[in-house]
Amino acid sequence: TGGADYRPMNEASLPAYLAGIPEVADRLGGTSVDWTVAEVGDGNLNLVFIVRGPTGVLIVKQALPYVRLVGDSWPLPLDRSYYETQALLTQGRHAPGLVPVVHHFDATMALVIMEFLTPHVIMRKGLIGGVEYPRFAATLAEFMAQTLFKTSDLYLPAAEKKAQVAVFCANTELCRITEDLVFTDPYRIAKLNHWTTPQLDDIAAEFRVDGPLKAAAQAMKLKFLSQTEALVHGDLHSGSIMATADDVRVIDPEFAFFGPMGFDVGALIGNLILAYLSQDGHATAQDPRIAYRAWILRQIAEVWTLFEARFIELWNTEGKGDAFVAELFADDAGRAALAVEQKAYMRRLFEDTLGFAGCKMIRRILGLAHVADFETIADPDVRARGERKALRLGRRLVVDRTRFADVDALCAAVVEAA
Ligand code: ADP
Ligand code: MG
Ligand code: MG
Ligand code: MG
């Protein structure tokens, strides 16, 4: 998939390359012999380097022409680096300060140079370690409300929306990963599937013949394939969030495309539920994680509640798009009718959120890519106990997504599942 001039960087070759980009060289300071490089990528797909110079530190993220997790038998287009850069720029415009600043993009090398976040830690690691992040719910609610609302037809003129859709519409290979790995493979025999075995063999087999579950998961897949609602991050799990006690940022939007808003909200909430249900495996005699589980549960409720309120607020104050033309609702009857419509809109988005959350939970246990929340639990029986609870709850969220009254009902189901 790479052009002729593409070459994967390594710690030895990167400084000479960076020396050729004056703006970047200036930030690092000194000359290339003064720069140290460390490859720190822990993701499934890409190379990530930290480059330190006398006056600055930068992140260099480069796409590889294949899936890093699997190897060169699974090719993957390099242009995902372009989509990641475009998404970071768009998100940075709508949610300033909530994503890393982009310094440079090189299409040939499929490489983006961005702000180094420090002392930020990947939130999934914090969730495993029992760390509370006071800014999490407010920041993610703001990030999702701003980026989803302001790339939707509620905010954008139709022609501008269509132009933005066109920018991302060829990110098809990354979408296909989601289409296959999230919505289809967990429900069939697939070469790359794996799970805690033999503990979960029975439920994995059960899901493969569960008609209502398979139909509901495919209904969510149809939404993912066909709904061009807003620019979604596309991979908004706790491993794509970096946090400190007073700052929270979103990284890694290479899966970005115009899709259903609930996919982002559901990914986030589904991963919080996985974190909650994995806590038994991280509990110790000194720290049984009771209070910490309660904290996670509050984040689920808060992130949804704050997101919903902020989204409606943006709609009422900045709803200047071609959908729901504001002029039509300026009188009392119009305002009341619009409020009813907004309520129905958020209800539909809530149901999408639950459906996508459930799909994401199931695929992290029966599919290719698992989560450290469970993988770091050494005892397979303890791990499988939590995973089974997540599978049962995930199924409920997908199949019964219209039956949850509100986010409190969701939280009650999480507590009940544990
Ligand atoms: P992938 O697409 O391969 O998952 P990520 O963008 O998630 O790559 O980055 C992998 C890891 O690199 C992250 O988990 C994080 O530890 C580190 N990282 C990525 N971007 C930054 C950044 N801007 N600042 C600091 N660390 C980062
Ligand atoms: Mg990542
Ligand atoms: Mg990843
Ligand atoms: Mg990624």
Short mmCIF file of C-alpha atoms and ligand atoms in Angstrom, two decimals:
data_model
loop_
_atom_site.label_atom_id
_atom_site.label_comp_id
_atom_site.label_asym_id
_atom_site.label_seq_id
_atom_site.Cartn_x
_atom_site.Cartn_y
_atom_site.Cartn_z
CA THR A 1 0.00 0.00 0.00
CA GLY A 2 2.97 2.37 0.46
CA GLY A 3 4.36 4.70 -2.16
CA ALA A 4 7.90 4.11 -3.43
CA ASP A 5 9.41 6.69 -1.07
CA TYR A 6 7.79 5.37 2.10
CA ARG A 7 10.13 3.77 4.62
CA PRO A 8 9.35 2.76 8.18
CA MET A 9 11.39 4.81 10.65
CA ASN A 10 13.48 3.43 13.47
CA GLU A 11 15.27 5.01 16.39
CA ALA A 12 18.46 5.37 14.33
CA SER A 13 16.94 6.84 11.16
CA LEU A 14 14.45 9.29 12.69
CA PRO A 15 16.78 12.16 13.73
CA ALA A 16 18.19 12.71 10.22
CA TYR A 17 14.66 12.74 8.83
CA LEU A 18 13.43 15.23 11.45
CA ALA A 19 16.44 17.48 10.84
CA GLY A 20 14.97 18.09 7.37
CA ILE A 21 11.80 19.67 8.81
CA PRO A 22 12.90 23.15 10.01
CA GLU A 23 9.85 23.82 12.20
CA VAL A 24 10.30 20.51 14.00
CA ALA A 25 14.07 20.87 14.32
CA ASP A 26 13.52 24.31 15.89
CA ARG A 27 11.14 22.90 18.48
CA LEU A 28 13.61 20.17 19.49
CA GLY A 29 16.55 22.59 19.63
CA GLY A 30 20.25 21.87 19.11
CA THR A 31 21.02 19.55 16.20
CA SER A 32 20.05 16.00 15.39
CA VAL A 33 23.01 14.55 17.34
CA ASP A 34 21.45 16.02 20.51
CA TRP A 35 18.13 14.19 20.03
CA THR A 36 17.19 10.92 21.68
CA VAL A 37 14.49 8.66 20.28
CA ALA A 38 12.50 5.92 22.00
CA GLU A 39 9.81 3.78 20.35
CA VAL A 40 6.90 3.52 22.80
CA GLY A 41 4.04 2.22 20.68
CA ASP A 42 1.82 -0.11 22.67
CA GLY A 43 -1.12 -0.03 20.27
CA ASN A 44 -2.21 -2.59 17.77
CA LEU A 45 -1.33 -0.76 14.58
CA ASN A 46 1.41 1.87 14.50
CA LEU A 47 4.89 3.00 15.46
CA VAL A 48 5.03 5.76 18.09
CA PHE A 49 8.31 7.51 18.92
CA ILE A 50 9.13 10.02 21.65
CA VAL A 51 11.84 12.40 20.45
CA ARG A 52 13.61 14.53 23.06
CA GLY A 53 15.76 17.53 22.23
CA PRO A 54 17.41 20.26 24.33
CA THR A 55 14.35 22.57 24.09
CA GLY A 56 11.39 20.34 23.22
CA VAL A 57 9.85 16.89 23.17
CA LEU A 58 7.62 15.57 20.37
CA ILE A 59 5.63 12.50 19.44
CA VAL A 60 6.14 10.98 15.98
CA LYS A 61 3.44 8.49 15.00
CA GLN A 62 3.97 6.52 11.81
CA ALA A 63 1.61 4.08 10.15
CA LEU A 64 2.98 0.69 9.12
CA PRO A 65 1.70 -0.93 5.92
CA TYR A 66 0.30 -3.82 7.95
CA VAL A 67 -1.47 -4.51 11.26
CA ARG A 68 1.25 -4.47 13.92
CA LEU A 69 -0.68 -6.83 16.18
CA VAL A 70 -0.93 -9.51 13.49
CA GLY A 71 2.06 -8.91 11.17
CA ASP A 72 2.64 -8.32 7.47
CA SER A 73 0.13 -11.00 6.50
CA TRP A 74 -2.56 -8.36 7.13
CA PRO A 75 -1.91 -5.30 4.96
CA LEU A 76 -3.43 -1.97 5.98
CA PRO A 77 -3.34 1.29 4.04
CA LEU A 78 -0.90 3.98 5.11
CA ASP A 79 -3.39 6.76 4.46
CA ARG A 80 -4.95 6.17 7.88
CA SER A 81 -2.28 8.60 9.05
CA TYR A 82 -3.93 11.27 6.86
CA TYR A 83 -7.36 10.54 8.36
CA GLU A 84 -5.92 10.64 11.87
CA THR A 85 -4.34 14.03 11.15
CA GLN A 86 -7.53 15.43 9.61
CA ALA A 87 -9.56 14.18 12.58
CA LEU A 88 -7.10 15.67 15.11
CA LEU A 89 -7.33 19.02 13.31
CA THR A 90 -11.15 18.98 13.18
CA GLN A 91 -11.47 17.83 16.79
CA GLY A 92 -8.90 20.41 17.87
CA ARG A 93 -10.98 23.13 16.21
CA HIS A 94 -14.21 22.12 17.95
CA ALA A 95 -12.73 20.95 21.25
CA PRO A 96 -9.56 23.05 21.69
CA GLY A 97 -7.12 21.68 24.24
CA LEU A 98 -8.75 18.25 24.35
CA VAL A 99 -6.55 16.57 21.69
CA PRO A 100 -2.79 16.80 21.04
CA VAL A 101 -1.71 19.72 18.84
CA VAL A 102 -0.56 18.65 15.35
CA HIS A 103 2.84 20.09 14.35
CA HIS A 104 3.52 18.38 11.02
CA PHE A 105 2.11 15.78 8.64
CA ASP A 106 4.02 13.90 5.93
CA ALA A 107 1.74 11.95 3.59
CA THR A 108 4.59 10.10 1.85
CA MET A 109 5.99 8.77 5.11
CA ALA A 110 2.46 8.33 6.60
CA LEU A 111 3.64 10.14 9.66
CA VAL A 112 2.22 12.79 11.99
CA ILE A 113 4.26 14.81 14.46
CA MET A 114 2.32 16.03 17.46
CA GLU A 115 2.41 17.39 20.97
CA PHE A 116 3.91 15.08 23.62
CA LEU A 117 1.44 14.66 26.47
CA THR A 118 3.18 14.50 29.82
CA PRO A 119 2.87 13.32 32.56
CA HIS A 120 -0.31 11.83 31.09
CA VAL A 121 -0.99 8.12 31.46
CA ILE A 122 -3.23 5.97 29.26
CA MET A 123 -6.51 5.92 31.17
CA ARG A 124 -6.96 2.17 30.78
CA LYS A 125 -3.77 1.73 32.84
CA GLY A 126 -5.20 4.07 35.46
CA LEU A 127 -8.47 2.13 35.53
CA ILE A 128 -6.54 -1.09 36.16
CA GLY A 129 -4.48 0.64 38.85
CA GLY A 130 -7.49 2.10 40.64
CA VAL A 131 -6.76 5.75 39.83
CA GLU A 132 -9.57 8.33 39.86
CA TYR A 133 -9.51 11.09 37.23
CA PRO A 134 -11.63 14.03 38.46
CA ARG A 135 -11.75 15.70 35.03
CA PHE A 136 -12.72 12.58 33.07
CA ALA A 137 -16.53 12.82 32.80
CA ALA A 138 -16.72 16.56 32.16
CA THR A 139 -13.92 16.45 29.57
CA LEU A 140 -15.22 13.48 27.62
CA ALA A 141 -18.77 14.83 27.70
CA GLU A 142 -17.49 18.12 26.30
CA PHE A 143 -15.30 16.37 23.71
CA MET A 144 -18.15 14.21 22.43
CA ALA A 145 -20.79 16.97 22.49
CA GLN A 146 -18.56 19.43 20.62
CA THR A 147 -17.06 17.07 18.05
CA LEU A 148 -20.30 15.20 17.31
CA PHE A 149 -22.68 18.18 17.33
CA LYS A 150 -20.41 20.45 15.30
CA THR A 151 -19.83 17.90 12.53
CA SER A 152 -23.55 17.10 12.25
CA ASP A 153 -26.36 18.55 10.13
CA LEU A 154 -27.65 20.26 13.28
CA TYR A 155 -24.67 22.64 13.04
CA LEU A 156 -23.22 22.52 9.51
CA PRO A 157 -24.74 23.84 6.29
CA ALA A 158 -25.54 20.88 4.04
CA ALA A 159 -22.82 21.56 1.47
CA GLU A 160 -20.14 21.94 4.16
CA LYS A 161 -21.27 18.71 5.83
CA LYS A 162 -21.07 16.86 2.52
CA ALA A 163 -17.60 18.27 1.84
CA GLN A 164 -16.41 17.00 5.22
CA VAL A 165 -17.99 13.59 4.64
CA ALA A 166 -16.01 13.44 1.38
CA VAL A 167 -12.71 14.01 3.23
CA PHE A 168 -13.19 10.87 5.32
CA CYS A 169 -15.25 8.64 3.04
CA ALA A 170 -12.29 6.64 1.70
CA ASN A 171 -11.19 5.49 5.18
CA THR A 172 -12.86 2.25 4.21
CA GLU A 173 -10.22 -0.26 5.30
CA LEU A 174 -10.25 0.99 8.89
CA CYS A 175 -14.04 0.93 8.88
CA ARG A 176 -13.90 -2.61 7.56
CA ILE A 177 -11.82 -3.70 10.55
CA THR A 178 -14.63 -2.49 12.79
CA GLU A 179 -17.32 -3.98 10.56
CA ASP A 180 -15.70 -7.41 10.70
CA LEU A 181 -14.10 -7.52 14.14
CA VAL A 182 -16.83 -5.78 16.15
CA PHE A 183 -20.06 -6.78 14.47
CA THR A 184 -19.46 -10.09 12.71
CA ASP A 185 -16.46 -12.24 13.76
CA PRO A 186 -17.45 -12.69 17.43
CA TYR A 187 -20.58 -14.45 16.21
CA ARG A 188 -18.91 -16.96 13.90
CA ILE A 189 -15.86 -19.19 13.81
CA ALA A 190 -13.05 -16.85 12.71
CA LYS A 191 -9.37 -17.62 12.62
CA LEU A 192 -8.26 -14.74 14.82
CA ASN A 193 -10.95 -15.08 17.50
CA HIS A 194 -9.77 -16.17 20.91
CA TRP A 195 -11.15 -16.26 24.45
CA THR A 196 -10.35 -17.57 27.87
CA THR A 197 -10.60 -21.29 27.20
CA PRO A 198 -12.02 -23.70 28.23
CA GLN A 199 -13.88 -21.45 30.72
CA LEU A 200 -15.83 -19.50 28.09
CA ASP A 201 -16.18 -22.20 25.40
CA ASP A 202 -19.84 -22.74 26.27
CA ILE A 203 -20.94 -19.11 26.04
CA ALA A 204 -18.87 -18.52 22.87
CA ALA A 205 -20.70 -21.45 21.23
CA GLU A 206 -24.02 -20.19 22.58
CA PHE A 207 -23.50 -16.74 21.05
CA ARG A 208 -22.73 -18.26 17.64
CA VAL A 209 -26.24 -19.76 17.51
CA ASP A 210 -28.05 -16.91 19.30
CA GLY A 211 -30.36 -15.64 16.55
CA PRO A 212 -31.74 -12.58 18.37
CA LEU A 213 -28.23 -11.50 19.42
CA LYS A 214 -26.78 -11.95 15.93
CA ALA A 215 -29.70 -10.05 14.38
CA ALA A 216 -29.38 -7.21 16.89
CA ALA A 217 -25.60 -6.97 16.39
CA GLN A 218 -26.13 -6.83 12.63
CA ALA A 219 -28.76 -4.12 13.11
CA MET A 220 -26.06 -2.10 14.89
CA LYS A 221 -23.69 -2.91 12.02
CA LEU A 222 -26.22 -1.52 9.54
CA LYS A 223 -26.28 1.76 11.50
CA PHE A 224 -22.48 1.81 11.46
CA LEU A 225 -22.45 1.22 7.69
CA SER A 226 -25.19 3.61 6.69
CA GLN A 227 -25.61 6.51 9.12
CA THR A 228 -23.58 9.56 8.18
CA GLU A 229 -24.47 11.55 11.29
CA ALA A 230 -21.22 13.10 12.44
CA LEU A 231 -17.44 12.75 12.43
CA VAL A 232 -16.93 9.96 14.95
CA HIS A 233 -13.54 9.23 16.54
CA GLY A 234 -14.12 5.58 15.78
CA ASP A 235 -11.95 4.06 18.54
CA LEU A 236 -12.97 6.01 21.65
CA HIS A 237 -12.02 3.52 24.37
CA SER A 238 -10.04 4.12 27.56
CA GLY A 239 -6.82 3.23 25.67
CA SER A 240 -7.39 6.29 23.47
CA ILE A 241 -7.56 8.64 26.46
CA MET A 242 -4.52 10.05 28.26
CA ALA A 243 -5.06 11.64 31.65
CA THR A 244 -3.55 13.25 34.70
CA ALA A 245 -5.27 14.43 37.87
CA ASP A 246 -6.23 17.70 36.16
CA ASP A 247 -6.06 17.14 32.39
CA VAL A 248 -7.72 14.65 30.04
CA ARG A 249 -6.98 14.29 26.30
CA VAL A 250 -8.24 12.11 23.48
CA ILE A 251 -5.69 10.54 21.09
CA ASP A 252 -5.60 8.05 18.20
CA PRO A 253 -8.53 8.93 15.88
CA GLU A 254 -7.25 6.95 12.86
CA PHE A 255 -10.63 5.16 12.60
CA ALA A 256 -12.44 8.49 12.15
CA PHE A 257 -15.27 8.65 9.61
CA PHE A 258 -18.80 10.02 9.34
CA GLY A 259 -20.87 7.48 11.21
CA PRO A 260 -23.44 7.14 13.99
CA MET A 261 -22.76 9.31 17.06
CA GLY A 262 -23.68 6.48 19.41
CA PHE A 263 -20.64 4.55 18.24
CA ASP A 264 -18.32 6.89 20.15
CA VAL A 265 -20.52 7.25 23.23
CA GLY A 266 -21.07 3.48 23.27
CA ALA A 267 -17.37 2.67 22.90
CA LEU A 268 -16.59 4.87 25.87
CA ILE A 269 -19.35 3.55 28.11
CA GLY A 270 -18.78 -0.08 27.06
CA ASN A 271 -15.13 0.20 28.03
CA LEU A 272 -16.03 1.76 31.39
CA ILE A 273 -18.31 -1.21 32.01
CA LEU A 274 -15.47 -3.61 31.14
CA ALA A 275 -13.26 -1.73 33.61
CA TYR A 276 -15.97 -2.04 36.27
CA LEU A 277 -16.48 -5.77 35.72
CA SER A 278 -12.73 -6.46 35.79
CA GLN A 279 -12.17 -4.87 39.22
CA ASP A 280 -12.55 -8.17 41.11
CA GLY A 281 -9.40 -9.31 39.32
CA HIS A 282 -7.44 -6.29 40.54
CA ALA A 283 -8.74 -6.20 44.12
CA THR A 284 -6.31 -6.88 46.96
CA ALA A 285 -6.76 -7.38 50.70
CA GLN A 286 -5.70 -3.76 51.32
CA ASP A 287 -7.75 -2.40 48.43
CA PRO A 288 -10.89 -4.40 47.65
CA ARG A 289 -11.81 -1.78 45.00
CA ILE A 290 -15.30 -1.23 46.43
CA ALA A 291 -15.02 2.56 46.40
CA TYR A 292 -13.26 2.48 43.05
CA ARG A 293 -16.02 0.49 41.41
CA ALA A 294 -18.50 3.04 42.72
CA TRP A 295 -16.37 5.78 41.15
CA ILE A 296 -16.42 4.05 37.75
CA LEU A 297 -20.19 3.65 37.99
CA ARG A 298 -20.57 7.38 38.68
CA GLN A 299 -18.48 8.15 35.61
CA ILE A 300 -20.85 6.13 33.42
CA ALA A 301 -23.85 8.11 34.69
CA GLU A 302 -22.05 11.45 34.63
CA VAL A 303 -20.51 11.16 31.21
CA TRP A 304 -23.89 10.38 29.66
CA THR A 305 -25.80 13.00 31.67
CA LEU A 306 -23.28 15.76 30.99
CA PHE A 307 -23.00 14.79 27.32
CA GLU A 308 -26.77 14.85 26.84
CA ALA A 309 -27.16 18.24 28.56
CA ARG A 310 -24.28 19.80 26.66
CA PHE A 311 -25.45 18.44 23.31
CA ILE A 312 -28.95 19.93 23.80
CA GLU A 313 -27.42 23.20 24.98
CA LEU A 314 -25.31 23.40 21.82
CA TRP A 315 -28.37 22.58 19.74
CA ASN A 316 -30.35 25.41 21.37
CA THR A 317 -27.58 28.00 21.19
CA GLU A 318 -25.71 27.03 18.00
CA GLY A 319 -28.22 24.97 16.02
CA LYS A 320 -27.69 26.82 12.77
CA GLY A 321 -27.38 23.81 10.44
CA ASP A 322 -29.75 22.80 7.69
CA ALA A 323 -31.56 20.32 9.92
CA PHE A 324 -34.31 21.73 12.18
CA VAL A 325 -34.10 25.24 10.69
CA ALA A 326 -34.14 27.50 13.74
CA GLU A 327 -36.50 30.03 12.11
CA LEU A 328 -39.31 27.45 12.12
CA PHE A 329 -39.24 27.05 15.89
CA ALA A 330 -39.03 30.65 17.10
CA ASP A 331 -42.59 30.80 18.51
CA ASP A 332 -43.84 29.13 21.71
CA ALA A 333 -45.53 26.21 19.94
CA GLY A 334 -42.44 25.72 17.81
CA ARG A 335 -40.10 25.77 20.80
CA ALA A 336 -42.25 23.20 22.61
CA ALA A 337 -42.39 20.95 19.55
CA LEU A 338 -38.64 21.19 19.05
CA ALA A 339 -38.07 20.22 22.69
CA VAL A 340 -40.17 17.08 22.15
CA GLU A 341 -38.17 16.26 19.04
CA GLN A 342 -34.87 16.82 20.87
CA LYS A 343 -35.98 14.44 23.59
CA ALA A 344 -36.77 11.76 21.00
CA TYR A 345 -33.43 12.41 19.31
CA MET A 346 -31.47 11.91 22.55
CA ARG A 347 -33.53 8.82 23.37
CA ARG A 348 -32.60 7.29 20.00
CA LEU A 349 -28.96 8.24 20.59
CA PHE A 350 -29.09 6.61 24.05
CA GLU A 351 -30.41 3.37 22.54
CA ASP A 352 -27.67 3.43 19.89
CA THR A 353 -25.14 4.02 22.67
CA LEU A 354 -26.30 0.92 24.55
CA GLY A 355 -26.30 -1.23 21.41
CA PHE A 356 -22.80 -0.18 20.40
CA ALA A 357 -21.55 -0.50 23.99
CA GLY A 358 -22.77 -4.10 24.10
CA CYS A 359 -21.14 -4.95 20.74
CA LYS A 360 -17.85 -3.46 21.90
CA MET A 361 -17.91 -5.41 25.17
CA ILE A 362 -18.57 -8.73 23.45
CA ARG A 363 -15.88 -8.30 20.80
CA ARG A 364 -13.22 -7.53 23.44
CA ILE A 365 -13.85 -10.96 25.00
CA LEU A 366 -14.60 -13.26 22.06
CA GLY A 367 -12.85 -11.47 19.17
CA LEU A 368 -9.31 -10.65 18.05
CA ALA A 369 -8.34 -7.64 20.17
CA HIS A 370 -8.80 -7.92 23.91
CA VAL A 371 -8.45 -5.33 26.69
CA ALA A 372 -5.73 -5.13 29.32
CA ASP A 373 -8.45 -4.71 31.99
CA PHE A 374 -9.06 -8.46 31.68
CA GLU A 375 -5.81 -9.65 30.05
CA THR A 376 -3.77 -8.53 33.06
CA ILE A 377 -5.77 -10.78 35.40
CA ALA A 378 -3.41 -13.75 35.79
CA ASP A 379 -5.86 -16.28 37.22
CA PRO A 380 -7.93 -17.52 34.24
CA ASP A 381 -10.86 -18.52 36.45
CA VAL A 382 -11.10 -15.06 37.99
CA ARG A 383 -10.70 -13.47 34.55
CA ALA A 384 -13.35 -15.69 32.98
CA ARG A 385 -15.82 -14.94 35.79
CA GLY A 386 -15.64 -11.23 34.99
CA GLU A 387 -15.65 -11.82 31.25
CA ARG A 388 -18.76 -13.99 31.46
CA LYS A 389 -20.57 -11.22 33.35
CA ALA A 390 -19.52 -8.76 30.65
CA LEU A 391 -20.75 -11.08 27.90
CA ARG A 392 -24.15 -11.54 29.57
CA LEU A 393 -24.56 -7.80 30.13
CA GLY A 394 -23.24 -7.01 26.65
CA ARG A 395 -25.89 -9.29 25.17
CA ARG A 396 -28.59 -7.52 27.18
CA LEU A 397 -27.42 -4.10 26.00
CA VAL A 398 -27.47 -5.15 22.34
CA VAL A 399 -30.73 -7.13 22.34
CA ASP A 400 -32.71 -5.06 24.87
CA ARG A 401 -31.27 -1.63 24.10
CA THR A 402 -34.74 -0.08 23.78
CA ARG A 403 -35.83 -1.38 27.20
CA PHE A 404 -33.55 0.66 29.47
CA ALA A 405 -35.49 3.61 30.87
CA ASP A 406 -32.46 5.84 31.36
CA VAL A 407 -28.80 5.86 32.40
CA ASP A 408 -29.74 4.98 35.99
CA ALA A 409 -31.33 1.79 34.66
CA LEU A 410 -28.09 1.09 32.81
CA CYS A 411 -26.07 1.59 36.01
CA ALA A 412 -28.46 -0.67 37.93
CA ALA A 413 -27.91 -3.36 35.28
CA VAL A 414 -24.13 -3.00 35.64
CA VAL A 415 -24.36 -3.46 39.43
CA GLU A 416 -26.69 -6.42 38.97
CA ALA A 417 -24.36 -8.00 36.41
CA ALA A 418 -21.42 -7.84 38.83
P1 ADP B 1 -2.06 3.01 17.96
O1 ADP B 1 -2.87 3.64 16.86
O2 ADP B 1 -1.02 2.10 17.43
O3 ADP B 1 -2.95 2.39 19.00
P2 ADP B 1 -1.69 5.31 19.74
O4 ADP B 1 -1.94 6.61 19.07
O5 ADP B 1 -2.79 4.79 20.59
O6 ADP B 1 -1.24 4.22 18.66
O7 ADP B 1 -0.35 5.45 20.58
C1 ADP B 1 0.26 4.34 21.21
C2 ADP B 1 0.83 4.77 22.55
O8 ADP B 1 1.78 5.82 22.37
C3 ADP B 1 -0.21 5.34 23.49
O9 ADP B 1 -0.82 4.31 24.22
C4 ADP B 1 0.62 6.26 24.36
O10 ADP B 1 1.26 5.50 25.37
C5 ADP B 1 1.67 6.78 23.42
N1 ADP B 1 1.27 8.07 22.83
C6 ADP B 1 0.57 8.25 21.68
N2 ADP B 1 0.37 9.56 21.44
C7 ADP B 1 0.94 10.24 22.47
C8 ADP B 1 1.09 11.64 22.80
N3 ADP B 1 0.59 12.59 22.00
N4 ADP B 1 1.75 11.94 23.94
C9 ADP B 1 2.26 10.98 24.73
N5 ADP B 1 2.16 9.67 24.48
C10 ADP B 1 1.52 9.28 23.36
MG MG B 2 -4.24 3.34 20.25
MG MG B 3 -5.95 0.41 19.30
MG MG B 4 -4.91 3.45 16.74
#
